[in-house]
Amino acid sequence: FDTQFVRSEQNRSSWERDRCVRCPQGTFTEEGSLTVDSCNDCAPGTNQPAEGQDKCEDCSSGFFQTDRGQTTCDSCAPGGYCSARGGFIACEPGTYNEKPGQSSKLACLACGSGN
């Protein structure tokens, strides 16, 4: 089997015969590191930076990913906090957060009087 071959939806000639494939970054297979045609995209809230993996990694606290099939998670920006799957959530009016990478509503602090 050709373990370096990855089938492509755009290139139909790659579908001429069954081959073992090493799932690319952003995907996984439950069958181990090699599979025949069954790579799955990583779900929102997860990522996979390496190829040939059997699972995706959860985004770390303070990071998020809202898209499927991604190789990284994004850091949460100042001004709010992030849930792994839900993305950025802005602080409520009257509160603020100056720090990046926050993962809790508790990171939003009350503004002082007159602000």
Coordinates of N, CA, C and O in Angstrom, one line a residue:
F1 N 0.8 -1.2 0.0 CA 0.0 0.0 0.0 C 0.9 1.2 0.0 O 1.9 1.3 0.6
D2 N 0.4 2.3 -0.6 CA 1.1 3.6 -0.7 C 0.6 4.4 0.5 O -0.5 5.0 0.6
T3 N 1.5 4.5 1.6 CA 1.1 5.1 2.8 C 1.2 6.6 2.8 O 0.7 7.3 3.7
Q4 N 1.8 7.2 1.7 CA 1.9 8.6 1.6 C 0.8 9.3 0.8 O 0.8 10.5 0.6
F5 N -0.1 8.4 0.2 CA -1.1 8.9 -0.7 C -2.3 9.4 0.1 O -2.8 8.8 1.0
V6 N -2.8 10.6 -0.3 CA -4.0 11.1 0.3 C -5.0 11.4 -0.8 O -4.6 12.1 -1.8
R7 N -6.2 10.9 -0.7 CA -7.2 11.1 -1.7 C -7.7 12.6 -1.7 O -7.8 13.2 -0.6
S8 N -8.0 13.1 -2.8 CA -8.5 14.5 -2.9 C -9.8 14.5 -3.6 O -10.0 13.9 -4.7
E9 N -10.8 15.3 -3.0 CA -12.1 15.4 -3.6 C -12.0 16.2 -5.0 O -12.7 15.9 -5.9
Q10 N -11.0 17.1 -5.1 CA -10.8 17.9 -6.3 C -10.2 17.1 -7.4 O -10.3 17.4 -8.6
N11 N -9.4 16.1 -7.1 CA -8.7 15.3 -8.0 C -9.3 13.9 -8.1 O -8.8 13.0 -7.4
R12 N -10.3 13.7 -9.0 CA -10.9 12.4 -9.0 C -10.0 11.2 -9.5 O -10.3 10.1 -9.2
S13 N -8.9 11.5 -10.1 CA -8.0 10.5 -10.5 C -7.4 9.8 -9.3 O -7.0 8.6 -9.4
S14 N -7.5 10.4 -8.2 CA -6.9 9.8 -7.0 C -7.8 8.7 -6.4 O -7.5 8.0 -5.5
W15 N -9.0 8.6 -7.0 CA -10.0 7.5 -6.6 C -10.0 6.3 -7.4 O -10.9 5.4 -7.3
E16 N -9.0 6.1 -8.3 CA -8.9 5.0 -9.2 C -8.8 3.6 -8.5 O -9.4 2.6 -9.0
R17 N -8.1 3.5 -7.4 CA -8.0 2.3 -6.7 C -7.9 2.5 -5.2 O -7.5 3.6 -4.7
D18 N -8.3 1.5 -4.4 CA -8.2 1.6 -2.9 C -6.7 1.7 -2.5 O -5.9 1.0 -3.1
R19 N -6.4 2.6 -1.6 CA -5.1 2.7 -1.1 C -5.2 3.0 0.4 O -6.1 3.7 0.8
C20 N -4.2 2.7 1.1 CA -4.1 3.1 2.5 C -3.8 4.6 2.5 O -3.0 5.0 1.7
V21 N -4.4 5.3 3.4 CA -4.1 6.8 3.4 C -3.7 7.1 4.9 O -4.2 6.5 5.8
R22 N -2.8 8.1 5.0 CA -2.4 8.6 6.3 C -3.2 9.9 6.3 O -3.1 10.8 5.5
C23 N -4.1 10.0 7.3 CA -5.0 11.1 7.4 C -4.2 12.4 7.6 O -3.3 12.4 8.4
P24 N -4.6 13.4 6.8 CA -3.8 14.7 6.9 C -4.1 15.5 8.2 O -5.0 15.1 9.0
Q25 N -3.4 16.5 8.4 CA -3.6 17.4 9.6 C -5.0 17.9 9.6 O -5.6 18.1 8.5
G26 N -5.6 18.1 10.8 CA -7.0 18.5 10.9 C -8.0 17.4 10.8 O -9.2 17.7 10.8
T27 N -7.5 16.2 10.6 CA -8.4 15.0 10.5 C -7.9 13.9 11.4 O -6.8 13.9 11.9
F28 N -8.7 12.8 11.5 CA -8.3 11.7 12.2 C -9.1 10.5 11.7 O -10.0 10.6 10.9
T29 N -8.7 9.3 12.1 CA -9.4 8.1 11.8 C -9.4 7.2 13.1 O -8.4 7.2 13.8
E30 N -10.5 6.6 13.3 CA -10.7 5.7 14.5 C -10.0 4.4 14.3 O -9.9 3.5 15.2
E31 N -9.5 4.1 13.1 CA -8.9 2.8 12.8 C -7.4 2.8 13.0 O -6.7 1.8 12.7
G32 N -6.8 3.8 13.6 CA -5.3 3.8 13.8 C -4.7 4.9 12.9 O -5.4 5.8 12.4
S33 N -3.4 4.8 12.6 CA -2.7 5.8 11.9 C -3.0 5.7 10.4 O -2.8 6.7 9.7
L34 N -3.3 4.5 9.8 CA -3.6 4.4 8.4 C -5.0 3.9 8.2 O -5.5 3.1 9.0
T35 N -5.7 4.3 7.1 CA -7.0 3.9 6.9 C -7.3 3.8 5.4 O -6.5 4.3 4.6
V36 N -8.4 3.2 5.0 CA -8.8 3.3 3.6 C -10.1 4.2 3.5 O -11.1 3.8 4.0
D37 N -9.9 5.4 3.0 CA -11.0 6.3 2.8 C -11.9 6.7 3.9 O -13.0 6.9 3.7
S38 N -11.4 6.8 5.1 CA -12.3 7.2 6.2 C -11.7 8.2 7.2 O -11.9 8.1 8.4
C39 N -11.1 9.2 6.6 CA -10.6 10.3 7.5 C -11.7 11.2 7.9 O -12.6 11.5 7.0
N40 N -11.8 11.6 9.1 CA -12.9 12.5 9.6 C -12.3 13.8 10.0 O -11.2 13.9 10.6
D41 N -13.0 14.9 9.7 CA -12.6 16.2 10.1 C -12.7 16.4 11.6 O -13.6 15.8 12.2
C42 N -11.7 17.1 12.2 CA -11.9 17.4 13.6 C -13.1 18.3 13.9 O -13.4 19.1 13.0
A43 N -13.8 18.1 14.9 CA -15.0 18.8 15.2 C -14.6 20.2 15.8 O -13.5 20.4 16.3
P44 N -15.6 21.2 15.8 CA -15.3 22.5 16.4 C -14.9 22.2 17.9 O -15.4 21.3 18.5
G45 N -14.0 23.1 18.4 CA -13.5 22.9 19.7 C -12.3 22.0 19.8 O -11.8 21.8 20.9
T46 N -11.9 21.4 18.7 CA -10.8 20.5 18.7 C -9.8 20.9 17.5 O -10.2 21.6 16.6
N47 N -8.7 20.3 17.5 CA -7.7 20.4 16.4 C -6.8 19.2 16.3 O -6.7 18.5 17.2
Q48 N -6.1 19.1 15.2 CA -5.1 18.0 15.1 C -3.9 18.6 14.2 O -4.1 18.7 13.0
P49 N -2.8 18.9 14.9 CA -1.7 19.5 14.1 C -0.8 18.4 13.4 O 0.0 18.8 12.5
A50 N -1.0 17.2 13.7 CA -0.2 16.1 13.1 C -1.0 15.3 12.1 O -2.2 15.2 12.3
E51 N -0.4 14.6 11.2 CA -1.1 13.7 10.3 C -1.0 12.3 10.9 O -0.3 12.0 11.8
G52 N -1.9 11.4 10.4 CA -2.0 10.0 10.8 C -2.4 9.8 12.3 O -1.9 8.8 12.9
Q53 N -3.3 10.6 12.8 CA -3.7 10.4 14.2 C -5.1 9.7 14.3 O -5.9 9.7 13.4
D54 N -5.3 9.2 15.5 CA -6.6 8.5 15.8 C -7.6 9.3 16.6 O -8.7 8.8 16.9
K55 N -7.3 10.5 16.9 CA -8.2 11.4 17.6 C -7.8 12.8 17.4 O -6.6 13.1 17.1
C56 N -8.7 13.8 17.7 CA -8.3 15.2 17.7 C -8.1 15.6 19.2 O -8.5 15.0 20.1
E57 N -7.4 16.8 19.3 CA -7.1 17.3 20.6 C -8.1 18.4 20.9 O -8.4 19.2 20.1
D58 N -8.5 18.5 22.2 CA -9.4 19.6 22.6 C -8.6 20.9 22.7 O -7.4 20.8 23.0
C59 N -9.3 22.0 22.4 CA -8.6 23.3 22.5 C -8.3 23.5 24.0 O -9.1 23.1 24.9
S60 N -7.2 24.1 24.3 CA -6.8 24.4 25.7 C -7.7 25.5 26.2 O -8.3 26.3 25.4
S61 N -7.7 25.7 27.5 CA -8.5 26.7 28.1 C -8.0 28.1 27.6 O -6.8 28.3 27.5
G62 N -8.9 29.0 27.2 CA -8.6 30.3 26.7 C -8.3 30.3 25.2 O -8.0 31.3 24.6
F63 N -8.5 29.1 24.6 CA -8.4 29.0 23.1 C -9.7 28.5 22.6 O -10.5 27.8 23.3
F64 N -10.0 28.7 21.3 CA -11.2 28.2 20.7 C -11.0 27.9 19.2 O -10.1 28.3 18.6
Q65 N -12.0 27.1 18.7 CA -12.0 26.8 17.3 C -13.5 26.5 16.9 O -14.1 25.6 17.5
T66 N -14.0 27.3 16.0 CA -15.4 27.2 15.7 C -15.6 26.4 14.4 O -16.7 26.0 14.0
D67 N -14.5 26.1 13.6 CA -14.6 25.5 12.3 C -14.2 24.0 12.5 O -13.5 23.6 13.4
R68 N -14.6 23.2 11.5 CA -14.2 21.8 11.4 C -12.9 21.6 10.7 O -12.5 22.5 9.8
G69 N -12.1 20.6 11.0 CA -10.9 20.2 10.2 C -9.8 21.1 10.4 O -9.0 21.3 9.4
Q70 N -9.6 21.7 11.6 CA -8.5 22.7 11.8 C -7.3 22.1 12.4 O -7.4 21.1 13.1
T71 N -6.1 22.7 12.2 CA -4.9 22.3 12.8 C -4.4 23.0 14.0 O -3.5 22.6 14.7
T72 N -5.1 24.1 14.3 CA -4.8 24.9 15.5 C -6.1 25.4 16.1 O -7.1 25.5 15.5
C73 N -5.9 25.9 17.4 CA -7.0 26.7 18.0 C -6.5 28.1 18.2 O -5.3 28.4 18.2
D74 N -7.4 29.0 18.2 CA -7.1 30.5 18.3 C -7.2 30.9 19.7 O -8.1 30.5 20.5
S75 N -6.3 31.9 20.0 CA -6.3 32.5 21.4 C -7.4 33.5 21.5 O -7.7 34.2 20.6
C76 N -8.0 33.5 22.6 CA -9.1 34.4 22.9 C -8.6 35.8 23.0 O -7.6 36.0 23.7
A77 N -9.2 36.8 22.4 CA -8.7 38.2 22.4 C -9.2 38.9 23.7 O -10.1 38.5 24.3
P78 N -8.5 40.0 24.1 CA -8.9 40.8 25.2 C -10.3 41.4 24.9 O -10.7 41.5 23.7
G79 N -11.1 41.7 25.9 CA -12.4 42.3 25.8 C -13.5 41.2 26.0 O -14.7 41.6 25.9
G80 N -13.1 40.0 26.3 CA -14.1 39.0 26.6 C -13.4 37.7 27.0 O -12.3 37.7 27.5
Y81 N -14.1 36.6 26.7 CA -13.6 35.3 27.1 C -14.0 34.3 26.0 O -14.9 34.6 25.2
C82 N -13.5 33.1 26.0 CA -13.8 32.1 25.0 C -14.3 30.8 25.6 O -13.7 30.3 26.6
S83 N -15.2 30.1 24.9 CA -15.5 28.7 25.1 C -14.8 28.0 24.0 O -14.7 28.5 22.9
A84 N -14.4 26.8 24.2 CA -13.7 26.0 23.2 C -14.4 25.9 21.9 O -13.9 26.1 20.8
R85 N -15.7 25.6 21.9 CA -16.6 25.4 20.7 C -17.3 26.7 20.3 O -17.7 26.8 19.2
G86 N -17.6 27.6 21.3 CA -18.5 28.7 21.0 C -17.7 30.0 20.5 O -18.4 30.9 20.0
G87 N -16.4 30.0 20.6 CA -15.7 31.2 20.2 C -15.7 32.3 21.2 O -16.0 32.1 22.4
F88 N -15.5 33.5 20.7 CA -15.4 34.7 21.5 C -16.7 35.2 22.1 O -17.7 35.2 21.4
I89 N -16.8 35.5 23.4 CA -18.0 36.0 24.0 C -17.5 37.3 24.7 O -16.7 37.4 25.5
A90 N -18.1 38.5 24.2 CA -17.7 39.8 24.7 C -18.2 39.9 26.1 O -19.2 39.4 26.6
C91 N -17.4 40.7 26.9 CA -17.8 41.1 28.3 C -19.1 41.9 28.2 O -19.4 42.6 27.2
E92 N -20.0 41.7 29.2 CA -21.2 42.4 29.3 C -21.0 43.9 29.5 O -19.9 44.3 30.0
P93 N -21.9 44.8 29.1 CA -21.8 46.2 29.3 C -21.5 46.5 30.8 O -22.1 45.8 31.7
G94 N -20.6 47.4 31.0 CA -20.2 47.7 32.4 C -19.1 46.9 32.9 O -18.6 47.0 34.1
T95 N -18.5 46.0 32.1 CA -17.4 45.1 32.5 C -16.4 45.2 31.4 O -16.6 45.6 30.3
Y96 N -15.1 44.7 31.7 CA -14.0 44.7 30.8 C -13.0 43.6 31.1 O -13.1 43.1 32.2
N97 N -12.2 43.3 30.1 CA -11.1 42.3 30.3 C -10.0 42.8 29.4 O -10.2 42.8 28.2
E98 N -8.8 43.0 30.0 CA -7.7 43.5 29.2 C -6.7 42.3 28.8 O -5.8 42.5 28.0
K99 N -7.0 41.1 29.3 CA -6.0 40.0 29.1 C -6.5 39.1 28.0 O -7.6 38.7 28.0
P100 N -5.6 38.7 27.1 CA -5.9 37.6 26.1 C -6.0 36.2 26.8 O -5.4 36.0 27.9
G101 N -6.6 35.3 26.1 CA -6.6 33.9 26.5 C -7.4 33.6 27.7 O -7.2 32.6 28.4
Q102 N -8.5 34.3 28.0 CA -9.4 34.1 29.1 C -10.5 33.1 28.7 O -11.0 33.1 27.6
S103 N -10.9 32.3 29.7 CA -11.9 31.3 29.4 C -13.1 31.3 30.3 O -13.9 30.4 30.2
S104 N -13.3 32.4 31.1 CA -14.4 32.4 32.0 C -15.0 33.8 32.1 O -14.3 34.8 31.9
K105 N -16.3 33.9 32.3 CA -17.0 35.1 32.5 C -16.4 35.9 33.6 O -16.4 37.1 33.7
L106 N -15.8 35.2 34.6 CA -15.2 35.8 35.7 C -14.0 36.7 35.4 O -13.5 37.6 36.2
A107 N -13.5 36.6 34.1 CA -12.3 37.4 33.7 C -12.8 38.8 33.4 O -12.0 39.8 33.3
C108 N -14.1 39.0 33.2 CA -14.7 40.3 32.9 C -14.9 41.0 34.3 O -15.7 40.6 35.1
L109 N -14.2 42.1 34.5 CA -14.2 42.9 35.7 C -15.1 44.1 35.6 O -15.3 44.7 34.5
A110 N -15.8 44.5 36.7 CA -16.6 45.7 36.7 C -15.8 46.9 36.5 O -14.7 47.1 37.0
C111 N -16.4 47.8 35.7 CA -15.7 49.1 35.4 C -15.9 50.0 36.7 O -16.9 49.8 37.4
G112 N -15.0 50.9 36.9 CA -15.0 51.8 38.0 C -16.1 52.9 37.7 O -16.7 53.0 36.6
S113 N -16.5 53.6 38.8 CA -17.5 54.6 38.6 C -17.1 55.7 37.6 O -15.9 56.0 37.6
G114 N -18.0 56.1 36.7 CA -17.7 57.1 35.7 C -17.1 56.5 34.4 O -16.8 57.2 33.5
N115 N -16.9 55.2 34.4 CA -16.4 54.5 33.2 C -17.5 53.8 32.5 O -18.4 53.2 32.9

